[in-house]
Amino acid sequence: QYIMAWLKLCLLLTFFSIAASSHFRGASISWRPIAEDESNGNYTIEISFRIAWRRSFNDNLFCNQSTIDSQALIGIGSLSCTSGCNGTLGNMSFYCTDYSEVEDWTAGGRTYQTTIFTPEFEAKFSSCCWISTLIFGSDGGWDVLVRGNLTRREDTGQINSSPVSAMS
């Protein structure tokens, strides 16, 4: 009877850990201007991002040395326009650069170009769920927001660009 109770407890704890698991670890997004077509007001921008996920969440986020060596794109979701643009600015597939089997995470990044048709834009990458071990916001929804203003700066005469931050 003691063994049966112990097995039930182990099964319950295993189920709870699977049900309570979450997958998003964090991301950072930056952008910079590449070209401006003054004749029609189009701007080509370069978007760069770093992102991290729970490695075992699904096959689209799984990374090992073979994934890194083959430079295969993995990932889920897209950067959706919320203001000043339409549709999406691109998908959030990335090249895995790091992973941990023991700590169960995958991280990587990618840079790509897209066209914006207005000097000011806003886009976000959002979903659910933050990692479960957070003190605030665990298992909750998240947004990674990027805002751009492609007007020329008065002090430099250059098109504005975002500050760059790093995630390691």
PDB file of C-alpha atoms in Angstrom:
ATOM      1  CA  GLN A   1       0.000   0.000   0.000  1.00  0.00           C
ATOM      2  CA  TYR A   2       2.879   2.378   0.821  1.00  0.00           C
ATOM      3  CA  ILE A   3       4.463   1.688  -2.584  1.00  0.00           C
ATOM      4  CA  MET A   4       1.153   2.282  -4.378  1.00  0.00           C
ATOM      5  CA  ALA A   5       0.662   5.625  -2.585  1.00  0.00           C
ATOM      6  CA  TRP A   6       4.235   6.610  -3.456  1.00  0.00           C
ATOM      7  CA  LEU A   7       3.680   5.728  -7.140  1.00  0.00           C
ATOM      8  CA  LYS A   8       0.455   7.768  -7.228  1.00  0.00           C
ATOM      9  CA  LEU A   9       2.255  10.762  -5.709  1.00  0.00           C
ATOM     10  CA  CYS A  10       5.079  10.462  -8.268  1.00  0.00           C
ATOM     11  CA  LEU A  11       2.563  10.219 -11.100  1.00  0.00           C
ATOM     12  CA  LEU A  12       0.666  13.263  -9.804  1.00  0.00           C
ATOM     13  CA  LEU A  13       3.866  15.309  -9.463  1.00  0.00           C
ATOM     14  CA  THR A  14       4.959  14.285 -12.956  1.00  0.00           C
ATOM     15  CA  PHE A  15       1.594  15.329 -14.396  1.00  0.00           C
ATOM     16  CA  PHE A  16       1.714  18.650 -12.498  1.00  0.00           C
ATOM     17  CA  SER A  17       5.196  19.460 -13.778  1.00  0.00           C
ATOM     18  CA  ILE A  18       4.149  18.725 -17.358  1.00  0.00           C
ATOM     19  CA  ALA A  19       0.926  20.747 -17.052  1.00  0.00           C
ATOM     20  CA  ALA A  20       2.643  23.684 -15.351  1.00  0.00           C
ATOM     21  CA  SER A  21       5.566  23.879 -17.740  1.00  0.00           C
ATOM     22  CA  SER A  22       5.869  26.993 -19.828  1.00  0.00           C
ATOM     23  CA  HIS A  23       8.135  27.850 -22.684  1.00  0.00           C
ATOM     24  CA  PHE A  24       9.094  31.492 -23.298  1.00  0.00           C
ATOM     25  CA  ARG A  25      12.357  32.618 -21.686  1.00  0.00           C
ATOM     26  CA  GLY A  26      12.800  36.067 -23.245  1.00  0.00           C
ATOM     27  CA  ALA A  27      13.759  38.071 -26.328  1.00  0.00           C
ATOM     28  CA  SER A  28      15.219  41.357 -27.505  1.00  0.00           C
ATOM     29  CA  ILE A  29      14.546  43.033 -30.861  1.00  0.00           C
ATOM     30  CA  SER A  30      16.370  45.934 -32.507  1.00  0.00           C
ATOM     31  CA  TRP A  31      16.187  47.559 -35.941  1.00  0.00           C
ATOM     32  CA  ARG A  32      18.225  49.841 -38.162  1.00  0.00           C
ATOM     33  CA  PRO A  33      17.528  51.630 -41.440  1.00  0.00           C
ATOM     34  CA  ILE A  34      19.043  50.188 -44.610  1.00  0.00           C
ATOM     35  CA  ALA A  35      17.553  52.358 -47.376  1.00  0.00           C
ATOM     36  CA  GLU A  36      14.929  55.018 -47.986  1.00  0.00           C
ATOM     37  CA  ASP A  37      13.064  55.348 -51.271  1.00  0.00           C
ATOM     38  CA  GLU A  38      12.124  59.035 -51.181  1.00  0.00           C
ATOM     39  CA  SER A  39      10.028  58.750 -54.356  1.00  0.00           C
ATOM     40  CA  ASN A  40       7.389  56.559 -52.687  1.00  0.00           C
ATOM     41  CA  GLY A  41       8.157  56.807 -48.946  1.00  0.00           C
ATOM     42  CA  ASN A  42       9.274  53.188 -48.525  1.00  0.00           C
ATOM     43  CA  TYR A  43      11.928  52.283 -45.989  1.00  0.00           C
ATOM     44  CA  THR A  44      13.979  49.112 -45.943  1.00  0.00           C
ATOM     45  CA  ILE A  45      14.938  48.176 -42.405  1.00  0.00           C
ATOM     46  CA  GLU A  46      16.975  45.410 -40.852  1.00  0.00           C
ATOM     47  CA  ILE A  47      15.466  43.646 -37.855  1.00  0.00           C
ATOM     48  CA  SER A  48      17.732  41.712 -35.494  1.00  0.00           C
ATOM     49  CA  PHE A  49      16.609  39.621 -32.561  1.00  0.00           C
ATOM     50  CA  ARG A  50      17.795  37.162 -29.921  1.00  0.00           C
ATOM     51  CA  ILE A  51      15.329  34.786 -28.346  1.00  0.00           C
ATOM     52  CA  ALA A  52      15.241  31.909 -25.859  1.00  0.00           C
ATOM     53  CA  TRP A  53      12.727  29.116 -25.278  1.00  0.00           C
ATOM     54  CA  ARG A  54      12.231  25.937 -23.279  1.00  0.00           C
ATOM     55  CA  ARG A  55      13.986  23.378 -25.459  1.00  0.00           C
ATOM     56  CA  SER A  56      11.528  20.538 -24.864  1.00  0.00           C
ATOM     57  CA  PHE A  57       8.366  22.580 -25.500  1.00  0.00           C
ATOM     58  CA  ASN A  58       7.938  21.276 -29.055  1.00  0.00           C
ATOM     59  CA  ASP A  59       9.929  20.066 -32.051  1.00  0.00           C
ATOM     60  CA  ASN A  60      10.011  23.590 -33.560  1.00  0.00           C
ATOM     61  CA  LEU A  61      12.123  24.812 -30.613  1.00  0.00           C
ATOM     62  CA  PHE A  62      14.376  21.798 -30.125  1.00  0.00           C
ATOM     63  CA  CYS A  63      18.074  22.426 -30.694  1.00  0.00           C
ATOM     64  CA  ASN A  64      21.177  20.275 -30.454  1.00  0.00           C
ATOM     65  CA  GLN A  65      24.636  20.422 -32.008  1.00  0.00           C
ATOM     66  CA  SER A  66      23.259  19.029 -35.271  1.00  0.00           C
ATOM     67  CA  THR A  67      20.771  21.934 -35.468  1.00  0.00           C
ATOM     68  CA  ILE A  68      23.595  24.425 -34.944  1.00  0.00           C
ATOM     69  CA  ASP A  69      25.895  22.726 -37.464  1.00  0.00           C
ATOM     70  CA  SER A  70      23.202  22.554 -40.158  1.00  0.00           C
ATOM     71  CA  GLN A  71      22.144  26.184 -39.545  1.00  0.00           C
ATOM     72  CA  ALA A  72      18.512  25.100 -39.718  1.00  0.00           C
ATOM     73  CA  LEU A  73      15.884  27.692 -38.846  1.00  0.00           C
ATOM     74  CA  ILE A  74      13.723  26.781 -35.849  1.00  0.00           C
ATOM     75  CA  GLY A  75      11.107  28.741 -33.922  1.00  0.00           C
ATOM     76  CA  ILE A  76       7.487  29.794 -33.811  1.00  0.00           C
ATOM     77  CA  GLY A  77       5.448  32.961 -34.216  1.00  0.00           C
ATOM     78  CA  SER A  78       5.775  36.232 -36.094  1.00  0.00           C
ATOM     79  CA  LEU A  79       6.407  39.916 -35.492  1.00  0.00           C
ATOM     80  CA  SER A  80       2.918  41.388 -36.039  1.00  0.00           C
ATOM     81  CA  CYS A  81       2.294  45.004 -37.007  1.00  0.00           C
ATOM     82  CA  THR A  82       0.208  46.992 -34.531  1.00  0.00           C
ATOM     83  CA  SER A  83       0.632  50.525 -35.894  1.00  0.00           C
ATOM     84  CA  GLY A  84       1.951  52.153 -39.072  1.00  0.00           C
ATOM     85  CA  CYS A  85       2.330  48.884 -40.967  1.00  0.00           C
ATOM     86  CA  ASN A  86       0.215  45.943 -42.091  1.00  0.00           C
ATOM     87  CA  GLY A  87       0.376  42.206 -41.490  1.00  0.00           C
ATOM     88  CA  THR A  88       3.680  40.977 -40.182  1.00  0.00           C
ATOM     89  CA  LEU A  89       7.239  42.265 -40.410  1.00  0.00           C
ATOM     90  CA  GLY A  90       8.517  38.690 -40.572  1.00  0.00           C
ATOM     91  CA  ASN A  91       8.510  35.395 -38.759  1.00  0.00           C
ATOM     92  CA  MET A  92      10.475  34.745 -35.581  1.00  0.00           C
ATOM     93  CA  SER A  93      12.316  31.669 -36.832  1.00  0.00           C
ATOM     94  CA  PHE A  94      15.916  31.768 -35.665  1.00  0.00           C
ATOM     95  CA  TYR A  95      19.296  30.097 -35.964  1.00  0.00           C
ATOM     96  CA  CYS A  96      20.040  28.215 -32.779  1.00  0.00           C
ATOM     97  CA  THR A  97      23.392  29.222 -31.322  1.00  0.00           C
ATOM     98  CA  ASP A  98      23.164  27.817 -27.783  1.00  0.00           C
ATOM     99  CA  TYR A  99      21.302  25.139 -25.867  1.00  0.00           C
ATOM    100  CA  SER A 100      21.362  23.240 -22.599  1.00  0.00           C
ATOM    101  CA  GLU A 101      20.106  19.703 -22.216  1.00  0.00           C
ATOM    102  CA  VAL A 102      20.371  19.905 -18.412  1.00  0.00           C
ATOM    103  CA  GLU A 103      18.629  23.295 -18.007  1.00  0.00           C
ATOM    104  CA  ASP A 104      16.258  22.635 -20.939  1.00  0.00           C
ATOM    105  CA  TRP A 105      16.671  25.818 -22.977  1.00  0.00           C
ATOM    106  CA  THR A 106      17.348  26.856 -26.555  1.00  0.00           C
ATOM    107  CA  ALA A 107      18.592  30.290 -27.650  1.00  0.00           C
ATOM    108  CA  GLY A 108      19.523  31.950 -30.897  1.00  0.00           C
ATOM    109  CA  GLY A 109      18.864  34.819 -33.222  1.00  0.00           C
ATOM    110  CA  ARG A 110      18.474  36.078 -36.722  1.00  0.00           C
ATOM    111  CA  THR A 111      18.690  39.247 -38.802  1.00  0.00           C
ATOM    112  CA  TYR A 112      16.460  39.933 -41.796  1.00  0.00           C
ATOM    113  CA  GLN A 113      15.303  42.838 -43.949  1.00  0.00           C
ATOM    114  CA  THR A 114      11.758  44.048 -44.496  1.00  0.00           C
ATOM    115  CA  THR A 115      10.031  47.097 -45.994  1.00  0.00           C
ATOM    116  CA  ILE A 116       7.993  49.663 -44.069  1.00  0.00           C
ATOM    117  CA  PHE A 117       5.682  52.092 -45.901  1.00  0.00           C
ATOM    118  CA  THR A 118       5.513  54.802 -43.258  1.00  0.00           C
ATOM    119  CA  PRO A 119       8.194  56.496 -41.150  1.00  0.00           C
ATOM    120  CA  GLU A 120       6.663  55.383 -37.835  1.00  0.00           C
ATOM    121  CA  PHE A 121       5.754  51.809 -36.982  1.00  0.00           C
ATOM    122  CA  GLU A 122       5.111  49.485 -34.081  1.00  0.00           C
ATOM    123  CA  ALA A 123       5.110  45.692 -34.027  1.00  0.00           C
ATOM    124  CA  LYS A 124       4.974  43.033 -31.369  1.00  0.00           C
ATOM    125  CA  PHE A 125       5.704  39.400 -30.809  1.00  0.00           C
ATOM    126  CA  SER A 126       3.333  38.064 -28.173  1.00  0.00           C
ATOM    127  CA  SER A 127       1.819  34.915 -26.778  1.00  0.00           C
ATOM    128  CA  CYS A 128       1.725  32.910 -23.587  1.00  0.00           C
ATOM    129  CA  CYS A 129       3.544  31.630 -21.382  1.00  0.00           C
ATOM    130  CA  TRP A 130       6.531  32.900 -19.434  1.00  0.00           C
ATOM    131  CA  ILE A 131       8.663  30.335 -17.620  1.00  0.00           C
ATOM    132  CA  SER A 132       7.048  28.977 -14.453  1.00  0.00           C
ATOM    133  CA  THR A 133       9.897  29.860 -12.104  1.00  0.00           C
ATOM    134  CA  LEU A 134       9.409  33.642 -12.299  1.00  0.00           C
ATOM    135  CA  ILE A 135       8.345  35.421  -9.104  1.00  0.00           C
ATOM    136  CA  PHE A 136       6.102  37.841 -11.046  1.00  0.00           C
ATOM    137  CA  GLY A 137       4.231  36.924 -14.212  1.00  0.00           C
ATOM    138  CA  SER A 138       5.035  33.224 -14.261  1.00  0.00           C
ATOM    139  CA  ASP A 139       2.980  31.307 -16.827  1.00  0.00           C
ATOM    140  CA  GLY A 140       1.464  34.628 -17.956  1.00  0.00           C
ATOM    141  CA  GLY A 141       1.205  36.267 -21.341  1.00  0.00           C
ATOM    142  CA  TRP A 142       4.028  38.394 -22.731  1.00  0.00           C
ATOM    143  CA  ASP A 143       4.724  41.009 -25.408  1.00  0.00           C
ATOM    144  CA  VAL A 144       8.035  41.944 -26.995  1.00  0.00           C
ATOM    145  CA  LEU A 145       7.392  45.348 -28.557  1.00  0.00           C
ATOM    146  CA  VAL A 146       9.471  47.186 -31.151  1.00  0.00           C
ATOM    147  CA  ARG A 147       8.798  50.800 -32.170  1.00  0.00           C
ATOM    148  CA  GLY A 148      10.462  52.626 -34.995  1.00  0.00           C
ATOM    149  CA  ASN A 149      10.692  56.221 -36.114  1.00  0.00           C
ATOM    150  CA  LEU A 150      12.453  56.530 -39.453  1.00  0.00           C
ATOM    151  CA  THR A 151      12.403  60.310 -39.699  1.00  0.00           C
ATOM    152  CA  ARG A 152      15.701  62.107 -40.121  1.00  0.00           C
ATOM    153  CA  ARG A 153      17.273  63.399 -36.931  1.00  0.00           C
ATOM    154  CA  GLU A 154      17.778  67.165 -36.770  1.00  0.00           C
ATOM    155  CA  ASP A 155      21.149  66.854 -35.035  1.00  0.00           C
ATOM    156  CA  THR A 156      22.765  64.389 -37.476  1.00  0.00           C
ATOM    157  CA  GLY A 157      20.614  64.492 -40.609  1.00  0.00           C
ATOM    158  CA  GLN A 158      20.592  60.674 -40.482  1.00  0.00           C
ATOM    159  CA  ILE A 159      17.577  58.383 -40.222  1.00  0.00           C
ATOM    160  CA  ASN A 160      16.926  57.417 -36.641  1.00  0.00           C
ATOM    161  CA  SER A 161      17.730  53.858 -35.485  1.00  0.00           C
ATOM    162  CA  SER A 162      17.002  51.891 -32.345  1.00  0.00           C
ATOM    163  CA  PRO A 163      19.433  51.416 -29.508  1.00  0.00           C
ATOM    164  CA  VAL A 164      20.887  47.922 -29.447  1.00  0.00           C
ATOM    165  CA  SER A 165      20.743  45.725 -26.389  1.00  0.00           C
ATOM    166  CA  ALA A 166      22.156  42.253 -25.953  1.00  0.00           C
ATOM    167  CA  MET A 167      20.774  39.085 -24.439  1.00  0.00           C
ATOM    168  CA  SER A 168      23.130  36.297 -23.460  1.00  0.00           C
TER     169      SER A 168
END
